[in-house]
Coordinates of N, CA and C and ligand atoms in Angstrom, one line a residue:
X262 N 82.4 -138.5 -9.5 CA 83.6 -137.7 -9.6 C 83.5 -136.7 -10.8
X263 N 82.8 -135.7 -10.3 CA 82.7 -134.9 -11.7 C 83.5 -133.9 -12.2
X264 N 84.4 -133.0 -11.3 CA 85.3 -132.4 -11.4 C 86.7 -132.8 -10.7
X265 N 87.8 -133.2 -11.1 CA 88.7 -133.4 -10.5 C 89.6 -132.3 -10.4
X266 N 90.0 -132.0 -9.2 CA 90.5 -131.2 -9.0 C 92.1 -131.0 -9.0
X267 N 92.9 -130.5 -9.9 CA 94.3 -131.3 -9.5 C 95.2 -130.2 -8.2
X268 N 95.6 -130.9 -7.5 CA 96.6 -130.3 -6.5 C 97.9 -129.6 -7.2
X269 N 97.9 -128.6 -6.9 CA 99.5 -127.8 -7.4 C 100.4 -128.6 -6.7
X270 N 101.3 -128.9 -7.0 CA 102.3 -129.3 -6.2 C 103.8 -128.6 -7.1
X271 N 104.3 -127.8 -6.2 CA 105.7 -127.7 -6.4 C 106.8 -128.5 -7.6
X272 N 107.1 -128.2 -8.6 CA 108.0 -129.3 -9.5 C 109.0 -129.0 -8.8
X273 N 109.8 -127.9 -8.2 CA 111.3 -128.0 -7.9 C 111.4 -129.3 -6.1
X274 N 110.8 -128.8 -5.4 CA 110.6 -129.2 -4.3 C 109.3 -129.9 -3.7
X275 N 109.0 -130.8 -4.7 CA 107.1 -131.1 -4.2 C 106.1 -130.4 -2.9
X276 N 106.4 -129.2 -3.0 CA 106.1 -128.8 -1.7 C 104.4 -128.4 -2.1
X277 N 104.0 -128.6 -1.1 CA 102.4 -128.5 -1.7 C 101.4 -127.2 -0.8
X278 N 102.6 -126.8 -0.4 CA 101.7 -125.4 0.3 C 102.3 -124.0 -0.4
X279 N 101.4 -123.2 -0.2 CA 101.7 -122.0 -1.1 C 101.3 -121.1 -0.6
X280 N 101.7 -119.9 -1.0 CA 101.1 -117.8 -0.9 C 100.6 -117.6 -1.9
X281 N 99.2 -117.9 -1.7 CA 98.5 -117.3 -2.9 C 98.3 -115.8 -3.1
X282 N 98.9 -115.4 -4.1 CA 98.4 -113.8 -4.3 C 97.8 -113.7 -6.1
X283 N 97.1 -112.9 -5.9 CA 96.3 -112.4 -6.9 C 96.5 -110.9 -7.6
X284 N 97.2 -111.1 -9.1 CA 97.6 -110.0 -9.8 C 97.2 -109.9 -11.3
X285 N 97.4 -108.7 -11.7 CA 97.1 -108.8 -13.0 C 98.2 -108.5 -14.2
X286 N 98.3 -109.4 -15.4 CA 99.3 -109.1 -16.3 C 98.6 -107.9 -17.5
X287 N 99.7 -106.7 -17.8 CA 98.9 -105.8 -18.4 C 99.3 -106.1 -20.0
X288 N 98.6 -106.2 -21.2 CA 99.4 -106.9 -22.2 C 99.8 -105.5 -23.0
X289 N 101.0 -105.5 -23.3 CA 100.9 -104.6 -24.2 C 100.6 -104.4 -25.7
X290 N 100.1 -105.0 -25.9 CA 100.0 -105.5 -27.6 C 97.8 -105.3 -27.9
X291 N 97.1 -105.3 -26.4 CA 96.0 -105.0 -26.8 C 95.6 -104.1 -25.0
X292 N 94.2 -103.9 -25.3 CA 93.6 -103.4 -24.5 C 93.4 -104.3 -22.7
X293 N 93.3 -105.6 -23.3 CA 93.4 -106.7 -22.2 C 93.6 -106.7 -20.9
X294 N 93.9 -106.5 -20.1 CA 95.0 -107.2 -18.6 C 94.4 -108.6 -18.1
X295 N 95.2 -109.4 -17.9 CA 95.0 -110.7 -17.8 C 95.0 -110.6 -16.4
X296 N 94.1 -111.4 -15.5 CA 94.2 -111.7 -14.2 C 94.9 -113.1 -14.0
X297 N 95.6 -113.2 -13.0 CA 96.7 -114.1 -12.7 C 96.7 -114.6 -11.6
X298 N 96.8 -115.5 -10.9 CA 96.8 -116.1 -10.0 C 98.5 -116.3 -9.5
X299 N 98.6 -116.1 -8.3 CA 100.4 -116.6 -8.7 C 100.4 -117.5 -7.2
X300 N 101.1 -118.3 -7.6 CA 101.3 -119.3 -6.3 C 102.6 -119.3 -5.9
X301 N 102.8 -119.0 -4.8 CA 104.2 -119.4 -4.2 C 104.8 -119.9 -3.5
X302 N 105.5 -120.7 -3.5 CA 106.0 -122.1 -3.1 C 106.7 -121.8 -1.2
X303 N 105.8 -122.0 -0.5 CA 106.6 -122.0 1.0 C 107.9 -122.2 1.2
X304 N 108.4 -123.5 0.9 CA 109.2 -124.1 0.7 C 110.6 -123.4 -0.3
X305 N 110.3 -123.6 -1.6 CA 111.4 -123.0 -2.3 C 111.3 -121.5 -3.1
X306 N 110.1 -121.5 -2.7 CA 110.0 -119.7 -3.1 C 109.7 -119.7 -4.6
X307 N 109.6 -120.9 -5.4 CA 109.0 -120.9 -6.8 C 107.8 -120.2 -6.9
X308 N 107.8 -119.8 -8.3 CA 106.0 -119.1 -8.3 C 105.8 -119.9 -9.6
X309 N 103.9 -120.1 -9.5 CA 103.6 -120.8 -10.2 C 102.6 -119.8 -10.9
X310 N 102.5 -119.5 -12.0 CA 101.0 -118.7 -12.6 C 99.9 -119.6 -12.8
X311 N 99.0 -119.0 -12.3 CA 97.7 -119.6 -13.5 C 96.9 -118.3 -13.7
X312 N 96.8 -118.4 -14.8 CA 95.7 -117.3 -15.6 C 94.1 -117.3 -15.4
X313 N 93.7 -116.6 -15.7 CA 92.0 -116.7 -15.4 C 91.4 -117.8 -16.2
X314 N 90.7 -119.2 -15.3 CA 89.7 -119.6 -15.7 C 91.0 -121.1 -16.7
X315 N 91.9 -120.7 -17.0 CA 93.0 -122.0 -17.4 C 94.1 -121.9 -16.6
X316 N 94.7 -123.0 -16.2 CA 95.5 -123.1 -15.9 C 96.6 -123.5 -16.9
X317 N 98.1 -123.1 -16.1 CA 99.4 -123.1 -17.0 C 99.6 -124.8 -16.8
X318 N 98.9 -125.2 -16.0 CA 99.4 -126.3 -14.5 C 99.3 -127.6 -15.8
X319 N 99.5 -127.9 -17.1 CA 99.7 -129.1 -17.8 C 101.0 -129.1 -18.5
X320 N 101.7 -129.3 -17.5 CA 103.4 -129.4 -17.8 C 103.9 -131.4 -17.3
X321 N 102.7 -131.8 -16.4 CA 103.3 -133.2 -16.0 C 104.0 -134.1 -17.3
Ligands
ZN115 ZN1 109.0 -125.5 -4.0

């Protein structure tokens, strides 16, 4: 088990399916734009970010 993969799951409604769409955050403070991942929750329409390469996803 070398990579564990964690499953997104929904916090408001454990819903575990999603709309993935792919965007970018432009920063204003430097040259940057962040690529973003955004997940959206079928179920209750939450979105979830993850940024390039980390995830936001360690809130358990
Ligand atoms: Zn949900």
């Amino acid at each position: 088990m070398a990579d564990q993969k964690v499953k997104p799951k929904c916090p408001l409604c454990n819903g575990e399916n999603f709309n993935k769409e792919e965007g970018k955050i432009d920063s204003k403070w430097g040259a940057t734009a962040h690529k973003v991942t955004l997940l959206i929750c079928n179920k209750c329409g939450n979105v979830l970010i993850f940024s390039e390469g980390r995830t936001l996803w360690d809130m358990d």
